[in-house]
Coordinates of C-alpha atoms in Angstrom, one line a residue:
X299 CA 0.0 0.0 0.0
X300 CA 2.8 2.4 0.9
X301 CA 4.6 1.6 -2.4
X302 CA 1.5 2.4 -4.4
X303 CA 1.0 5.7 -2.5
X304 CA 4.6 6.7 -3.2
X305 CA 4.2 5.8 -6.9
X306 CA 1.1 7.9 -7.1
X307 CA 2.8 10.8 -5.4
X308 CA 5.7 10.6 -7.9
X309 CA 3.3 10.5 -10.8
X310 CA 1.3 13.5 -9.5
X311 CA 4.4 15.7 -9.4
X312 CA 5.1 15.0 -13.1
X313 CA 1.6 15.0 -14.6
X314 CA 1.6 18.6 -15.9
X315 CA 4.9 20.3 -15.4
X316 CA 8.4 19.2 -14.9
X317 CA 10.1 19.5 -11.5
X318 CA 12.7 22.3 -11.3
X319 CA 16.1 21.2 -10.1
X320 CA 18.2 23.2 -7.5
X321 CA 20.7 24.3 -10.1
X322 CA 17.9 25.5 -12.4
X323 CA 16.4 27.5 -9.5
X324 CA 19.8 29.0 -8.9
X325 CA 20.1 30.0 -12.6
X326 CA 16.6 31.4 -12.8
X327 CA 16.8 31.9 -16.5
X328 CA 13.0 31.3 -17.2
X329 CA 9.9 32.2 -15.2
X330 CA 9.3 28.5 -14.4
X331 CA 12.8 28.3 -12.9
X332 CA 12.4 31.4 -10.9
X333 CA 8.8 30.5 -9.7
X334 CA 8.5 26.7 -9.6
X335 CA 5.2 25.3 -8.3
X336 CA 5.3 25.6 -4.6
X337 CA 2.9 22.7 -3.7
X338 CA 4.4 20.4 -6.3
X339 CA 8.0 21.0 -5.3
X340 CA 7.2 20.7 -1.6
X341 CA 5.3 17.4 -2.1
X342 CA 8.2 16.1 -4.2
X343 CA 10.6 16.8 -1.3
X344 CA 8.4 15.4 1.4
X345 CA 7.8 12.2 -0.7
X346 CA 11.5 11.6 -0.8
X347 CA 11.7 11.8 3.0
X348 CA 8.7 9.4 3.4
X349 CA 10.1 7.0 0.9
X350 CA 13.5 6.7 2.6
X351 CA 11.7 6.3 6.0
X352 CA 9.7 3.5 4.4
X353 CA 13.0 1.8 3.4
X354 CA 13.7 3.1 -0.1
X355 CA 17.5 2.6 -0.7
X356 CA 18.2 6.1 -1.9
X357 CA 19.5 9.2 0.0
X358 CA 17.2 11.8 1.5
X359 CA 19.8 14.6 1.5
X360 CA 18.4 16.2 -1.6
X361 CA 15.1 17.1 0.1
X362 CA 16.4 19.7 2.6
X363 CA 18.5 21.2 -0.2
X364 CA 15.4 21.5 -2.4
X365 CA 13.2 22.9 0.3
X366 CA 15.9 25.4 1.2
X367 CA 16.2 26.6 -2.4
X368 CA 12.4 26.7 -2.8
X369 CA 11.8 28.8 0.3
X370 CA 14.7 31.1 -0.4
X371 CA 13.3 31.8 -3.9
X372 CA 9.9 32.7 -2.5
X373 CA 11.3 34.9 0.2
X374 CA 13.5 36.7 -2.4
X375 CA 10.4 37.4 -4.5
X376 CA 8.5 38.7 -1.5
X377 CA 11.3 40.9 -0.5
X378 CA 12.0 42.0 -4.1
X379 CA 15.6 41.0 -3.9
X380 CA 17.5 42.0 -7.1
X381 CA 18.1 39.3 -9.7
X382 CA 21.8 39.7 -9.2
X383 CA 21.6 38.7 -5.6
X384 CA 18.8 36.1 -5.9
X385 CA 21.0 33.2 -7.1
X386 CA 23.3 33.7 -4.1
X387 CA 20.5 33.4 -1.6
X388 CA 19.0 30.3 -3.4
X389 CA 22.3 28.5 -3.5
X390 CA 23.2 29.4 0.0
X391 CA 19.8 28.2 1.3
X392 CA 20.3 24.9 -0.5
X393 CA 23.7 24.3 1.1
X394 CA 22.3 25.5 4.5
X395 CA 19.6 22.8 4.3
X396 CA 22.3 20.1 3.9
X397 CA 24.5 21.6 6.6
X398 CA 21.6 21.9 9.1
X399 CA 20.2 18.4 8.7
X400 CA 23.5 16.7 9.2
X401 CA 25.1 19.4 11.4
X402 CA 28.1 19.7 9.1
X403 CA 28.5 23.5 8.6
X404 CA 32.0 23.3 7.1
X405 CA 30.9 20.5 4.7
X406 CA 27.8 22.6 3.7
X407 CA 30.0 25.7 3.1
X408 CA 32.5 23.8 0.8
X409 CA 29.5 22.1 -1.0
X410 CA 28.1 25.5 -1.7
X411 CA 31.1 26.6 -3.8
X412 CA 32.3 23.3 -5.2
X413 CA 29.2 21.3 -5.9
X414 CA 26.6 24.1 -6.5
X415 CA 29.2 26.2 -8.4
X416 CA 28.7 29.5 -6.6
X417 CA 31.4 32.0 -7.6
X418 CA 34.0 32.9 -5.0
X419 CA 33.6 36.5 -3.8
X420 CA 33.5 38.3 -0.5
X421 CA 29.8 38.8 -0.8
X422 CA 29.1 35.2 -1.6
X423 CA 31.3 33.9 1.1
X424 CA 29.7 36.2 3.7
X425 CA 26.1 35.4 2.6
X426 CA 26.8 31.7 2.5
X427 CA 28.5 31.6 5.9
X428 CA 25.7 33.6 7.6
X429 CA 22.9 31.4 6.2
X430 CA 24.7 28.1 6.9
X431 CA 25.6 29.2 10.5
X432 CA 22.1 30.4 11.3
X433 CA 20.5 27.2 9.8
X434 CA 22.9 24.9 11.6
X435 CA 22.4 26.6 15.0
X436 CA 18.6 26.6 14.5
X437 CA 18.5 22.9 13.6
X438 CA 20.8 22.2 16.6
X439 CA 17.9 22.9 18.8
X440 CA 16.4 19.5 17.8
X441 CA 19.3 17.8 16.1
X442 CA 22.4 16.9 18.2
X443 CA 25.8 17.8 16.8
X444 CA 27.3 14.4 17.7
X445 CA 29.0 12.6 14.8
X446 CA 26.7 10.7 12.6
X447 CA 29.1 7.8 12.7
X448 CA 31.0 7.5 16.0
X449 CA 34.3 6.0 14.9
X450 CA 37.9 6.2 16.3
X451 CA 40.1 9.1 15.2
X452 CA 42.1 8.4 12.0
X453 CA 45.8 9.0 12.5
X454 CA 48.4 10.0 9.9
X455 CA 50.8 7.1 9.8
X456 CA 52.8 5.3 7.1
X457 CA 50.2 2.5 7.1
X458 CA 47.2 4.8 6.8
X459 CA 48.9 6.6 3.9
X460 CA 49.9 3.4 2.1
X461 CA 46.3 2.1 2.6
X462 CA 45.0 5.3 1.2
X463 CA 47.0 4.8 -2.0
X464 CA 45.8 1.2 -2.4
X465 CA 42.2 2.0 -1.8
X466 CA 42.3 5.1 -4.1
X467 CA 43.6 2.8 -6.9
X468 CA 41.1 0.0 -6.3
X469 CA 37.9 1.9 -5.5
X470 CA 38.1 4.6 -8.3
X471 CA 36.8 2.3 -11.1
X472 CA 33.9 1.2 -8.8
X473 CA 32.9 4.7 -7.9
X474 CA 33.1 5.8 -11.6
X475 CA 30.8 3.0 -12.6
X476 CA 28.3 3.9 -9.9
X477 CA 28.3 7.5 -10.9
X478 CA 27.8 6.6 -14.6
X479 CA 25.1 4.0 -13.8
X480 CA 23.2 6.4 -11.4
X481 CA 23.3 9.2 -13.9
X482 CA 22.1 6.9 -16.7
X483 CA 19.3 5.8 -14.5
X484 CA 18.3 9.4 -13.7
X485 CA 18.3 10.3 -17.4
X486 CA 16.0 7.4 -18.2
X487 CA 13.8 7.6 -15.1
X488 CA 10.3 6.4 -15.5
X489 CA 7.9 9.4 -15.1
X490 CA 4.8 8.2 -17.0
X491 CA 2.0 5.9 -15.8
X492 CA 4.4 2.9 -15.8
X493 CA 5.7 4.2 -12.5
X494 CA 2.5 2.9 -10.9
X495 CA 3.8 -0.7 -11.3
X496 CA 7.5 -0.3 -11.8
X497 CA 8.3 1.5 -8.5
X498 CA 6.2 -0.8 -6.3
X499 CA 7.9 -3.8 -8.0
X500 CA 11.3 -2.5 -7.2
X501 CA 10.4 -1.5 -3.6
X502 CA 8.9 -5.0 -3.2
X503 CA 12.3 -6.4 -4.3
X504 CA 14.0 -4.2 -1.8
X505 CA 11.7 -5.6 0.9
X506 CA 12.4 -9.2 0.0
X507 CA 16.1 -8.5 -0.1
X508 CA 16.0 -6.9 3.3
X509 CA 14.8 -10.1 4.8
X510 CA 18.3 -11.5 4.3
X511 CA 20.2 -8.2 4.2
X512 CA 18.4 -5.7 6.5
X513 CA 21.2 -3.1 6.3
X514 CA 20.3 -2.2 2.7
X515 CA 17.2 -0.4 3.9
X516 CA 17.1 3.4 4.0
X517 CA 19.7 6.0 2.9
X518 CA 22.8 3.9 3.7
X519 CA 23.4 4.8 7.3
X520 CA 22.6 1.3 8.6
X521 CA 25.1 -0.2 6.1
X522 CA 27.8 2.3 7.0
X523 CA 27.3 1.7 10.7
X524 CA 27.3 -2.0 10.2
X525 CA 30.7 -1.8 8.5
X526 CA 32.3 0.2 11.4
X527 CA 30.6 -2.1 14.0
X528 CA 31.9 -5.2 12.2
X529 CA 35.4 -3.8 12.2
X530 CA 35.4 -3.1 15.9
X531 CA 33.6 -6.3 16.7
X532 CA 36.3 -8.5 15.2
X533 CA 38.7 -7.4 17.9
X534 CA 36.4 -8.0 20.8
X535 CA 35.2 -11.5 20.0
X536 CA 38.3 -13.2 21.3
X537 CA 42.0 -12.7 22.1
X538 CA 43.0 -13.2 18.5
X539 CA 41.5 -12.1 15.1
X540 CA 39.7 -15.1 13.8
X541 CA 40.3 -15.5 10.1
X542 CA 37.0 -17.5 9.8
X543 CA 35.0 -14.7 11.4
X544 CA 36.7 -12.1 9.2
X545 CA 35.9 -14.2 6.1
X546 CA 32.2 -14.4 7.1
X547 CA 32.1 -10.7 7.7
X548 CA 33.7 -10.0 4.3
X549 CA 31.2 -12.2 2.5
X550 CA 28.3 -10.5 4.2
X551 CA 29.7 -7.0 3.5
X552 CA 30.2 -8.0 -0.2
X553 CA 26.6 -9.1 -0.4
X554 CA 25.5 -5.8 1.1
X555 CA 27.7 -3.9 -1.3
X556 CA 26.3 -5.6 -4.4
X557 CA 22.7 -5.5 -3.3
X558 CA 22.8 -1.8 -2.3
X559 CA 24.4 -0.7 -5.5
X560 CA 22.0 -2.6 -7.7
X561 CA 18.9 -1.5 -5.8
X562 CA 19.9 2.1 -5.7
X563 CA 20.3 2.2 -9.5
X564 CA 17.2 0.2 -10.0
X565 CA 15.1 2.5 -7.8
X566 CA 16.3 5.6 -9.5
X567 CA 15.7 4.1 -12.9
X568 CA 12.1 3.1 -12.1
X569 CA 10.7 6.3 -10.6
X570 CA 12.3 6.8 -7.1
X571 CA 13.7 10.2 -6.3
X572 CA 16.5 10.8 -3.9
X573 CA 20.2 11.4 -3.6
X574 CA 23.3 9.3 -3.9
X575 CA 25.4 11.0 -1.2
X576 CA 24.7 8.8 1.7
X577 CA 24.4 5.6 -0.4
X578 CA 27.7 6.5 -2.0
X579 CA 29.2 6.9 1.5
X580 CA 27.9 3.5 2.5
X581 CA 29.1 1.8 -0.7
X582 CA 32.6 3.3 -0.2
X583 CA 32.9 2.2 3.4
X584 CA 31.9 -1.3 2.3
X585 CA 34.4 -1.3 -0.5
X586 CA 37.2 -0.3 1.8
X587 CA 36.3 -2.9 4.4
X588 CA 36.0 -5.7 1.8
X589 CA 39.2 -4.9 -0.1
X590 CA 41.3 -4.4 3.1
X591 CA 39.9 -7.5 4.7
X592 CA 40.7 -9.5 1.6
X593 CA 44.3 -8.3 1.8
X594 CA 44.5 -9.3 5.4
X595 CA 43.3 -12.8 4.6
X596 CA 45.7 -13.2 1.6
X597 CA 48.7 -11.6 3.4
X598 CA 48.1 -12.3 7.1
X599 CA 51.6 -10.9 8.0
X600 CA 50.3 -7.4 7.2
X601 CA 48.6 -7.3 10.6
X602 CA 50.3 -10.2 12.4
X603 CA 47.3 -12.5 12.8
X604 CA 49.2 -14.9 15.0
X605 CA 47.5 -15.6 18.4
X606 CA 47.8 -12.7 20.8
X607 CA 49.5 -10.4 18.4
X608 CA 48.3 -7.5 16.3
X609 CA 44.6 -8.0 17.1
X610 CA 43.7 -4.3 17.9
X611 CA 45.9 -3.2 15.0
X612 CA 44.0 -5.4 12.5
X613 CA 40.6 -4.1 13.7
X614 CA 41.8 -0.5 13.5
X615 CA 43.1 -1.1 10.0
X616 CA 39.6 -2.2 8.9
X617 CA 38.0 0.8 10.5
X618 CA 40.5 3.1 8.8
X619 CA 39.7 1.3 5.5
X620 CA 36.0 2.1 6.0
X621 CA 36.7 5.8 6.4
X622 CA 39.1 6.0 3.5
X623 CA 36.8 4.0 1.3
X624 CA 33.9 6.3 2.0
X625 CA 35.8 9.5 1.2
X626 CA 37.4 8.0 -1.9
X627 CA 34.1 6.7 -3.3
X628 CA 32.1 9.8 -2.4
X629 CA 34.7 12.1 -4.0
X630 CA 34.1 10.5 -7.4
X631 CA 30.4 9.7 -7.1
X632 CA 29.7 13.3 -6.2
X633 CA 32.4 14.6 -8.5
X634 CA 33.3 17.0 -5.7
X635 CA 36.5 15.9 -3.8
X636 CA 36.7 18.8 -1.4
X637 CA 33.1 18.5 -0.5
X638 CA 33.5 14.8 0.1
X639 CA 36.5 15.3 2.4
X640 CA 34.7 18.1 4.4
X641 CA 31.5 16.0 4.7
X642 CA 33.2 12.9 5.9
X643 CA 35.2 14.8 8.4
X644 CA 32.0 16.1 9.8
X645 CA 30.0 12.9 9.6
X646 CA 32.8 10.9 11.4
X647 CA 33.9 13.7 13.8
X648 CA 37.5 13.5 12.5
X649 CA 40.2 16.0 13.4
X650 CA 43.2 17.5 11.5
X651 CA 45.1 14.2 11.5
X652 CA 42.8 12.7 9.0
X653 CA 43.6 15.4 6.4
X654 CA 46.7 13.8 4.9
X655 CA 45.2 10.2 4.5
X656 CA 42.0 11.7 3.0
X657 CA 44.0 13.9 0.6
X658 CA 46.2 10.9 -0.5
X659 CA 43.2 8.6 -1.1
X660 CA 41.2 11.2 -3.0
X661 CA 44.2 12.4 -5.0
X662 CA 45.0 8.9 -6.0
X663 CA 41.4 8.2 -7.0
X664 CA 41.2 11.4 -9.1
X665 CA 44.5 10.5 -10.7
X666 CA 42.9 7.2 -11.8
X667 CA 40.0 9.1 -13.1
X668 CA 42.2 11.4 -15.1
X669 CA 44.1 8.5 -16.7
X670 CA 40.8 6.8 -17.4
X671 CA 39.5 9.8 -19.2
X672 CA 42.7 10.3 -21.2
X673 CA 42.6 6.7 -22.3
X674 CA 39.0 7.0 -23.3
X675 CA 39.6 10.1 -25.3
X676 CA 42.5 8.5 -27.1
X677 CA 40.4 5.4 -27.9
X678 CA 37.6 7.7 -29.3
X679 CA 40.0 9.7 -31.5
X680 CA 42.1 6.8 -32.8
X681 CA 41.9 7.0 -36.6
X682 CA 40.4 4.0 -38.3
X683 CA 41.6 2.6 -41.6
X684 CA 38.9 2.8 -44.2
X685 CA 38.9 0.0 -46.9
X686 CA 38.4 1.4 -50.4
X687 CA 35.3 0.2 -52.1
X688 CA 37.3 -1.5 -54.8
X689 CA 39.0 -3.8 -52.2
X690 CA 35.8 -4.7 -50.3

């Protein structure tokens, strides 16, 4: 019943006019972009929140950004703000919505200029900082500022830097695939009457899968927390790190990773609306955990898995891998490396010692992306020999 109601809500928001994206509202080039339908846009955002609460595997972080942009645009109209200033207010309000909901003011501030593309100027910096600060403080009245993911502090060590390089190289192709797949799903999203049966079918598949893998439900937070809990739990189960327990944890995490990625893309393709920020974070942490755990099993001397030795160290390494995997994956899936670093620092409550490992992981991943794009361009521009008609 809930699936059918969500499908009808999505169909209603598309029956007559198209929804206006946040970036379109910032541009404000047409009357529709400057004055989107208030009821339709609000219902669209609220539907996302309800859908994620009901278990849809997409992110809900787009909704507060959309509501912030929508209300800022209406207030700008009421106050007759000049058109030169209006885009700054709309963009700042969108970033403030993200910062307020997750209590990450620095992440929201960086997101404003990198992801939303607001130009750097003293006026824009001042306006964005004020809006984000006020929104974060106001939301703090009901939302605690404790880290979303309480994990140990990441330290800058040779091991963490080396692991950052390895994960940057290994995770980059997976993150690039997820970004391409989710963008393709968004561009081909079902918006006609077929959504009435396609979306309930996908959500039913999510429900069946959750019987065996309950952490796939929601925006990705249960999956991410499971990864960090699994890493810490491996050290507390006994006096030594059990390779069998680690193998079982890796298989379960791998199943979560595959199911979550497939269901996110399938949901977006078949009519669901939502973000990929928190799902990307979850997928990245799972990637880091699985890859590092596999390395530990293949090369046990990396963490000295002998009885009574290196137990805490191995557990810490898996926790570090979850953090580095999250920031690496998110930097590419969002196409915003600075925003990814700032958001993960806020989500996980990390201090300055995490800066260097994060920078190495993200820099390595973006180096892989650059080489990938260069090779792709060379392949596309490789001249092909044409056989003359007389020789065919």
